[in-house]
GROMACS .gro file of C-alpha atoms in nm:
model
  356
    1MET     CA    1  15.416  15.785   1.944
    2ASP     CA    2  15.776  15.907   1.942
    3ASP     CA    3  15.661  16.230   1.776
    4LEU     CA    4  15.406  16.278   2.055
    5ARG     CA    5  15.671  16.223   2.317
    6ASP     CA    6  15.917  16.465   2.159
    7LYS     CA    7  15.644  16.726   2.123
    8TYR     CA    8  15.540  16.732   2.490
    9ILE     CA    9  15.888  16.683   2.635
   10GLY     CA   10  15.998  16.989   2.437
   11LEU     CA   11  15.697  17.198   2.534
   12ILE     CA   12  15.737  17.106   2.903
   13ALA     CA   13  16.104  17.198   2.899
   14ALA     CA   14  16.020  17.537   2.745
   15ALA     CA   15  15.733  17.619   2.987
   16GLY     CA   16  15.806  17.943   3.172
   17ASP     CA   17  15.542  17.932   3.446
   18GLU     CA   18  15.310  17.694   3.631
   19ALA     CA   19  15.000  17.810   3.441
   20THR     CA   20  15.157  17.705   3.108
   21LEU     CA   21  15.266  17.378   3.266
   22GLU     CA   22  14.911  17.305   3.380
   23ASP     CA   23  14.778  17.370   3.029
   24LEU     CA   24  15.027  17.120   2.890
   25ARG     CA   25  14.926  16.862   3.149
   26VAL     CA   26  14.560  16.893   3.043
   27GLN     CA   27  14.654  16.872   2.671
   28ALA     CA   28  14.865  16.561   2.719
   29VAL     CA   29  14.725  16.349   3.006
   30GLY     CA   30  14.407  16.528   3.103
   31LYS     CA   31  14.070  16.359   3.068
   32LYS     CA   32  14.050  16.461   2.701
   33GLY     CA   33  14.428  16.485   2.644
   34GLU     CA   34  14.600  16.333   2.342
   35ILE     CA   35  14.757  16.046   2.533
   36SER     CA   36  14.436  15.975   2.725
   37LEU     CA   37  14.238  15.956   2.398
   38LEU     CA   38  14.491  15.714   2.252
   39MET     CA   39  14.457  15.490   2.559
   40ARG     CA   40  14.081  15.474   2.504
   41GLU     CA   41  14.147  15.329   2.159
   42LEU     CA   42  14.310  15.022   2.313
   43GLY     CA   43  13.972  14.857   2.348
   44LYS     CA   44  13.922  14.862   1.973
   45MET     CA   45  14.255  14.691   1.900
   46SER     CA   46  14.323  14.323   1.858
   47PRO     CA   47  14.491  14.140   2.148
   48GLU     CA   48  14.820  14.140   1.963
   49GLU     CA   49  14.805  14.516   1.900
   50ARG     CA   50  14.707  14.590   2.262
   51GLN     CA   51  15.000  14.379   2.385
   52THR     CA   52  15.236  14.618   2.206
   53ALA     CA   53  15.052  14.952   2.227
   54GLY     CA   54  14.937  14.922   2.587
   55PRO     CA   55  15.279  14.914   2.759
   56ALA     CA   56  15.409  15.183   2.523
   57LEU     CA   57  15.125  15.423   2.604
   58ASN     CA   58  15.158  15.362   2.980
   59ALA     CA   59  15.531  15.427   2.961
   60LEU     CA   60  15.468  15.747   2.765
   61LYS     CA   61  15.211  15.866   3.017
   62ASP     CA   62  15.449  15.797   3.310
   63GLU     CA   63  15.732  15.980   3.131
   64ILE     CA   64  15.516  16.286   3.063
   65ASN     CA   65  15.394  16.294   3.425
   66SER     CA   66  15.752  16.268   3.553
   67ALA     CA   67  15.859  16.550   3.324
   68LEU     CA   68  15.569  16.766   3.446
   69SER     CA   69  15.658  16.701   3.814
   70ALA     CA   70  16.027  16.775   3.758
   71LYS     CA   71  15.950  17.098   3.571
   72LYS     CA   72  15.706  17.211   3.840
   73ALA     CA   73  15.970  17.156   4.110
   74ALA     CA   74  16.225  17.347   3.901
   75LEU     CA   75  15.986  17.641   3.858
   76GLU     CA   76  15.916  17.649   4.235
   77ASP     CA   77  16.289  17.644   4.313
   78ALA     CA   78  16.349  17.925   4.065
   79ALA     CA   79  16.069  18.132   4.220
   80LEU     CA   80  16.214  18.077   4.568
   81ASP     CA   81  16.563  18.176   4.451
   82GLU     CA   82  16.420  18.493   4.298
   83ARG     CA   83  16.236  18.577   4.618
   84LEU     CA   84  16.547  18.520   4.830
   85ARG     CA   85  16.750  18.748   4.603
   86GLY     CA   86  16.490  19.022   4.635
   87GLU     CA   87  16.429  19.002   5.012
   88TRP     CA   88  16.659  19.103   5.296
   89LEU     CA   89  16.654  18.965   5.648
   90ASP     CA   90  16.861  19.084   5.941
   91VAL     CA   91  16.931  18.763   6.132
   92THR     CA   92  17.088  18.964   6.417
   93LEU     CA   93  16.748  19.109   6.520
   94PRO     CA   94  16.606  18.969   6.848
   95GLY     CA   95  16.319  18.724   6.823
   96ARG     CA   96  15.959  18.841   6.845
   97PRO     CA   97  15.822  18.819   7.201
   98ARG     CA   98  15.549  18.564   7.266
   99ARG     CA   99  15.270  18.624   7.513
  100MET     CA  100  15.280  18.394   7.810
  101GLY     CA  101  14.979  18.181   7.883
  102THR     CA  102  14.729  18.289   8.147
  103ILE     CA  103  14.567  18.103   8.432
  104HIS     CA  104  14.191  18.145   8.447
  105PRO     CA  105  14.067  18.344   8.751
  106ILE     CA  106  13.878  18.041   8.882
  107SER     CA  107  14.190  17.823   8.866
  108GLN     CA  108  14.402  18.091   9.031
  109VAL     CA  109  14.154  18.155   9.313
  110THR     CA  110  14.117  17.779   9.368
  111GLU     CA  111  14.493  17.759   9.415
  112GLU     CA  112  14.492  18.057   9.652
  113VAL     CA  113  14.215  17.902   9.862
  114THR     CA  114  14.384  17.560   9.862
  115ALA     CA  115  14.716  17.709   9.977
  116ILE     CA  116  14.553  17.908  10.259
  117PHE     CA  117  14.365  17.611  10.401
  118ALA     CA  118  14.667  17.384  10.354
  119ASP     CA  119  14.854  17.612  10.597
  120MET     CA  120  14.579  17.533  10.850
  121GLY     CA  121  14.611  17.157  10.799
  122PHE     CA  122  14.328  17.095  10.552
  123ALA     CA  123  14.385  16.833  10.284
  124VAL     CA  124  14.213  16.845   9.943
  125ALA     CA  125  13.941  16.585   9.879
  126GLU     CA  126  13.773  16.511   9.547
  127GLY     CA  127  13.468  16.321   9.433
  128PRO     CA  128  13.255  16.248   9.125
  129GLN     CA  129  13.061  16.527   8.956
  130ILE     CA  130  12.781  16.280   8.879
  131ASP     CA  131  12.659  16.127   9.204
  132THR     CA  132  12.361  15.942   9.347
  133ASP     CA  133  12.084  16.135   9.518
  134TRP     CA  134  12.187  15.951   9.837
  135TYR     CA  135  12.523  16.128   9.854
  136ASN     CA  136  12.390  16.456   9.714
  137PHE     CA  137  12.077  16.477   9.931
  138ASP     CA  138  11.982  16.193  10.167
  139ALA     CA  139  12.318  16.149  10.343
  140LEU     CA  140  12.323  16.525  10.400
  141ASN     CA  141  11.988  16.518  10.581
  142ILE     CA  142  11.808  16.693  10.294
  143PRO     CA  143  11.450  16.557  10.300
  144GLY     CA  144  11.262  16.436   9.993
  145HIS     CA  145  11.030  16.740   9.990
  146HIS     CA  146  11.318  16.993   9.996
  147PRO     CA  147  11.296  17.244   9.705
  148ALA     CA  148  11.659  17.175   9.608
  149ARG     CA  149  11.556  16.826   9.498
  150ALA     CA  150  11.302  16.954   9.246
  151GLU     CA  151  11.395  16.908   8.881
  152MET     CA  152  11.369  17.284   8.832
  153ASP     CA  153  11.683  17.322   9.048
  154THR     CA  154  11.870  16.994   8.997
  155PHE     CA  155  11.995  16.829   8.678
  156TYR     CA  156  11.882  16.465   8.695
  157MET     CA  157  12.052  16.212   8.469
  158HIS     CA  158  11.834  16.035   8.214
  159ARG     CA  159  11.759  15.671   8.288
  160ALA     CA  160  11.642  15.412   8.036
  161GLU     CA  161  11.318  15.230   8.097
  162GLY     CA  162  11.376  14.942   8.337
  163ASP     CA  163  11.689  15.095   8.491
  164ASN     CA  164  11.640  15.040   8.864
  165ARG     CA  165  11.960  15.203   8.983
  166PRO     CA  166  11.927  15.493   9.229
  167PRO     CA  167  11.867  15.833   9.064
  168HIS     CA  168  12.186  16.014   8.963
  169VAL     CA  169  12.233  16.390   8.949
  170LEU     CA  170  12.491  16.647   8.854
  171ARG     CA  171  12.604  16.735   9.205
  172THR     CA  172  12.451  17.059   9.332
  173HIS     CA  173  12.731  17.119   9.585
  174THR     CA  174  13.059  16.955   9.686
  175SER     CA  175  12.912  16.835  10.017
  176PRO     CA  176  12.889  16.474   9.885
  177VAL     CA  177  13.270  16.475   9.893
  178GLN     CA  178  13.252  16.529  10.270
  179ILE     CA  179  13.037  16.217  10.310
  180ARG     CA  180  13.267  16.009  10.090
  181SER     CA  181  13.574  16.135  10.277
  182MET     CA  182  13.428  16.042  10.616
  183GLU     CA  183  13.325  15.700  10.486
  184LYS     CA  184  13.679  15.644  10.356
  185THR     CA  185  13.892  15.773  10.644
  186GLY     CA  186  13.657  15.811  10.938
  187ALA     CA  187  13.738  16.062  11.211
  188PRO     CA  188  13.932  16.274  11.289
  189ILE     CA  189  13.936  16.447  10.952
  190ARG     CA  190  14.013  16.792  10.813
  191VAL     CA  191  13.949  16.845  10.439
  192ILE     CA  192  13.835  17.098  10.184
  193ALA     CA  193  13.648  16.997   9.868
  194PRO     CA  194  13.683  17.241   9.577
  195GLY     CA  195  13.517  17.163   9.247
  196ARG     CA  196  13.248  17.217   8.985
  197VAL     CA  197  12.880  17.204   9.080
  198TYR     CA  198  12.560  17.239   8.876
  199ARG     CA  199  12.221  17.403   8.927
  200ALA     CA  200  11.948  17.512   8.687
  201ASP     CA  201  12.002  17.886   8.724
  202TYR     CA  202  12.140  18.164   8.505
  203ASP     CA  203  12.175  18.539   8.564
  204GLN     CA  204  12.438  18.799   8.659
  205THR     CA  205  12.537  18.612   8.974
  206HIS     CA  206  12.438  18.253   8.885
  207THR     CA  207  12.540  18.012   8.611
  208PRO     CA  208  12.433  17.648   8.548
  209MET     CA  209  12.791  17.539   8.621
  210PHE     CA  210  12.993  17.712   8.889
  211HIS     CA  211  13.254  17.632   9.153
  212GLN     CA  212  13.241  17.578   9.528
  213VAL     CA  213  13.482  17.498   9.804
  214GLU     CA  214  13.352  17.330  10.116
  215GLY     CA  215  13.540  17.259  10.434
  216LEU     CA  216  13.498  16.992  10.700
  217ALA     CA  217  13.673  16.938  11.032
  218ILE     CA  218  13.575  16.652  11.266
  219ASP     CA  219  13.742  16.584  11.603
  220LYS     CA  220  13.670  16.534  11.971
  221ASP     CA  221  13.631  16.890  12.098
  222ILE     CA  222  13.566  17.113  11.796
  223SER     CA  223  13.329  17.408  11.846
  224MET     CA  224  13.190  17.714  11.668
  225ALA     CA  225  13.484  17.906  11.814
  226ASN     CA  226  13.722  17.693  11.607
  227LEU     CA  227  13.506  17.754  11.302
  228LYS     CA  228  13.516  18.130  11.351
  229TRP     CA  229  13.895  18.132  11.391
  230VAL     CA  230  13.945  17.929  11.073
  231LEU     CA  231  13.719  18.160  10.873
  232GLU     CA  232  13.882  18.474  11.015
  233GLU     CA  233  14.226  18.346  10.920
  234PHE     CA  234  14.105  18.256  10.574
  235VAL     CA  235  13.944  18.595  10.507
  236LYS     CA  236  14.254  18.784  10.627
  237ALA     CA  237  14.483  18.576  10.407
  238TYR     CA  238  14.261  18.574  10.100
  239PHE     CA  239  14.172  18.945  10.098
  240GLU     CA  240  14.521  19.036  10.222
  241VAL     CA  241  14.410  19.242  10.523
  242ASP     CA  242  14.556  19.254  10.873
  243ASP     CA  243  14.226  19.244  11.056
  244VAL     CA  244  13.869  19.149  10.977
  245GLU     CA  245  13.540  19.139  11.164
  246LEU     CA  246  13.305  18.848  11.105
  247ARG     CA  247  12.937  18.838  11.195
  248PHE     CA  248  12.750  18.511  11.235
  249ARG     CA  249  12.375  18.524  11.161
  250ALA     CA  250  12.153  18.235  11.261
  251SER     CA  251  12.028  18.044  10.959
  252HIS     CA  252  11.911  17.696  10.862
  253PHE     CA  253  12.085  17.429  10.658
  254PRO     CA  254  11.967  17.067  10.677
  255PHE     CA  255  12.322  16.937  10.718
  256THR     CA  256  12.435  17.163  11.005
  257GLU     CA  257  12.293  17.245  11.349
  258PRO     CA  258  12.334  17.516  11.460
  259SER     CA  259  12.379  17.691  11.124
  260ALA     CA  260  12.502  18.039  11.044
  261GLU     CA  261  12.546  18.273  10.750
  262VAL     CA  262  12.880  18.454  10.776
  263ASP     CA  263  12.916  18.827  10.695
  264ILE     CA  264  13.231  19.036  10.678
  265ARG     CA  265  13.258  19.405  10.765
  266CYS     CA  266  13.340  19.609  10.458
  267SER     CA  267  13.290  19.931  10.266
  268TRP     CA  268  13.212  20.007   9.901
  269GLU     CA  269  13.395  20.334   9.845
  270GLY     CA  270  13.385  20.432   9.480
  271GLY     CA  271  13.238  20.095   9.391
  272THR     CA  272  13.549  19.915   9.523
  273LEU     CA  273  13.518  19.657   9.799
  274LYS     CA  274  13.737  19.716  10.103
  275VAL     CA  275  13.733  19.432  10.356
  276GLY     CA  276  13.789  19.492  10.726
  277GLU     CA  277  13.665  19.853  10.741
  278GLY     CA  278  13.349  20.057  10.697
  279ASP     CA  279  12.991  20.019  10.815
  280ASP     CA  280  12.858  19.770  10.560
  281TRP     CA  281  12.829  19.394  10.588
  282LEU     CA  282  12.868  19.141  10.309
  283GLU     CA  283  12.752  18.778  10.325
  284ILE     CA  284  13.021  18.545  10.188
  285LEU     CA  285  12.941  18.190  10.300
  286GLY     CA  286  12.731  17.949  10.502
  287SER     CA  287  12.852  17.735  10.790
  288GLY     CA  288  12.762  17.546  11.105
  289MET     CA  289  12.823  17.243  11.323
  290VAL     CA  290  12.779  16.915  11.133
  291HIS     CA  291  12.436  16.765  11.202
  292PRO     CA  292  12.453  16.439  11.403
  293LYS     CA  293  12.248  16.262  11.135
  294VAL     CA  294  12.508  16.354  10.872
  295LEU     CA  295  12.785  16.208  11.087
  296GLN     CA  296  12.580  15.894  11.141
  297ASN     CA  297  12.506  15.859  10.768
  298ALA     CA  298  12.881  15.879  10.698
  299GLY     CA  299  12.964  15.608  10.953
  300VAL     CA  300  13.095  15.845  11.223
  301ASP     CA  301  12.962  15.809  11.579
  302PRO     CA  302  12.802  16.147  11.673
  303SER     CA  303  12.824  16.064  12.043
  304GLU     CA  304  13.203  16.057  12.016
  305TRP     CA  305  13.284  16.305  11.737
  306GLN     CA  306  13.168  16.650  11.635
  307GLY     CA  307  13.284  16.915  11.395
  308PHE     CA  308  13.207  17.206  11.167
  309ALA     CA  309  13.149  17.256  10.796
  310PHE     CA  310  13.138  17.558  10.567
  311GLY     CA  311  13.093  17.633  10.201
  312MET     CA  312  13.147  17.926   9.968
  313GLY     CA  313  13.138  18.000   9.597
  314ILE     CA  314  13.484  18.024   9.441
  315ASP     CA  315  13.343  18.229   9.154
  316ARG     CA  316  13.181  18.471   9.400
  317ILE     CA  317  13.490  18.536   9.609
  318ALA     CA  318  13.692  18.579   9.287
  319MET     CA  319  13.445  18.847   9.177
  320LEU     CA  320  13.475  19.021   9.514
  321LYS     CA  321  13.855  19.020   9.528
  322TYR     CA  322  13.920  19.122   9.168
  323GLY     CA  323  13.623  19.353   9.107
  324ILE     CA  324  13.459  19.141   8.836
  325PRO     CA  325  13.095  19.253   8.801
  326ASP     CA  326  12.931  18.966   8.613
  327LEU     CA  327  12.974  18.596   8.692
  328ARG     CA  328  12.899  18.503   8.330
  329ALA     CA  329  13.217  18.680   8.219
  330PHE     CA  330  13.418  18.390   8.363
  331PHE     CA  331  13.288  18.159   8.093
  332ASP     CA  332  13.232  18.367   7.777
  333SER     CA  333  13.529  18.606   7.765
  334ASP     CA  334  13.864  18.594   7.589
  335LEU     CA  335  14.227  18.645   7.689
  336ARG     CA  336  14.199  19.024   7.660
  337TRP     CA  337  13.945  19.013   7.942
  338LEU     CA  338  14.182  18.801   8.153
  339ARG     CA  339  14.469  19.043   8.096
  340HIS     CA  340  14.243  19.340   8.178
  341TYR     CA  341  14.194  19.198   8.526
  342GLY     CA  342  14.563  19.123   8.564
  343PHE     CA  343  14.556  18.746   8.539
  344ALA     CA  344  14.879  18.595   8.409
  345ALA     CA  345  15.082  18.282   8.465
  346LEU     CA  346  15.182  18.252   8.829
  347ASP     CA  347  15.553  18.284   8.901
  348VAL     CA  348  15.539  18.054   9.203
  349PRO     CA  349  15.495  17.676   9.217
  350THR     CA  350  15.123  17.596   9.186
  351LEU     CA  351  14.891  17.316   9.084
  352HIS     CA  352  14.940  17.445   8.727
  353ALA     CA  353  15.320  17.477   8.736
  354GLY     CA  354  15.480  17.427   8.400
  355LEU     CA  355  15.169  17.510   8.196
  356SER     CA  356  15.257  17.874   8.132
   0.00000   0.00000   0.00000
């Protein structure tokens, strides 16, 4: 056994590379190595012989393994020393620049919209993305036969057999947040509700998940004139123009009466949108005076309070402002696409401050 030890200790010490070292490991302590084969013979020995040979073989195996590990470390150190002697590094060179993180267009536009309405006294309200059909439909005066309630438009949550809870849906708009806000604080109230919404739709201008911002203002003497002023101020600030012309077109929404689609005067010179000039009109949002039944459903007395509401797609107004042609690009593009449209970390305090 001493001869075996001397043999492998000498061979390990003389090994000049890791490949040779690995061959020696296999020869000595591998599955069919000399030491491993000797250890298999222990079962054929008498108890007295095993009591002597067993500890000796284990000690030999441990010694060989330790020698292998030490030699491997020495070879690695030698290789590193050789590499360091052959390479040259100028430590006085400046560090390599690192790209700053980017804020997604939807996040940036949400912050822009939030800041603009905050200047007009609107607080931000939030609510669950999975809600009951009461908050998503009934409380908003949307009748049971309305097409929006069909499963082809709305994502209904699966319910197990025997589950008698009210149906739950992925909210189709952020209007349920308005109901919850009125229930919580009553009137007067002035809030916007930005957030994700879901509908079963997918094309160049629609995706199953998109973003909306809805606004609500309830007080004693609020009128459509107040609504128009708020929207004019928003459009001027968001599109960064000094003047804008809005056109209200009569429409129908179950939760407002009267209701109006809102268009802005614009032009499309060279495929670029210019707001506030030209002979074209572009629809950007829906609005109206809150329906008395909606106020009543939210616990607000419609004989004492009145107000307006509006809603627009954050993704859509981002496309308009930054010239992005396809809504789907928001969700399946990489950072090169973001940089192409000029989106980078904001240099002013925002909801995402410190993440860049």
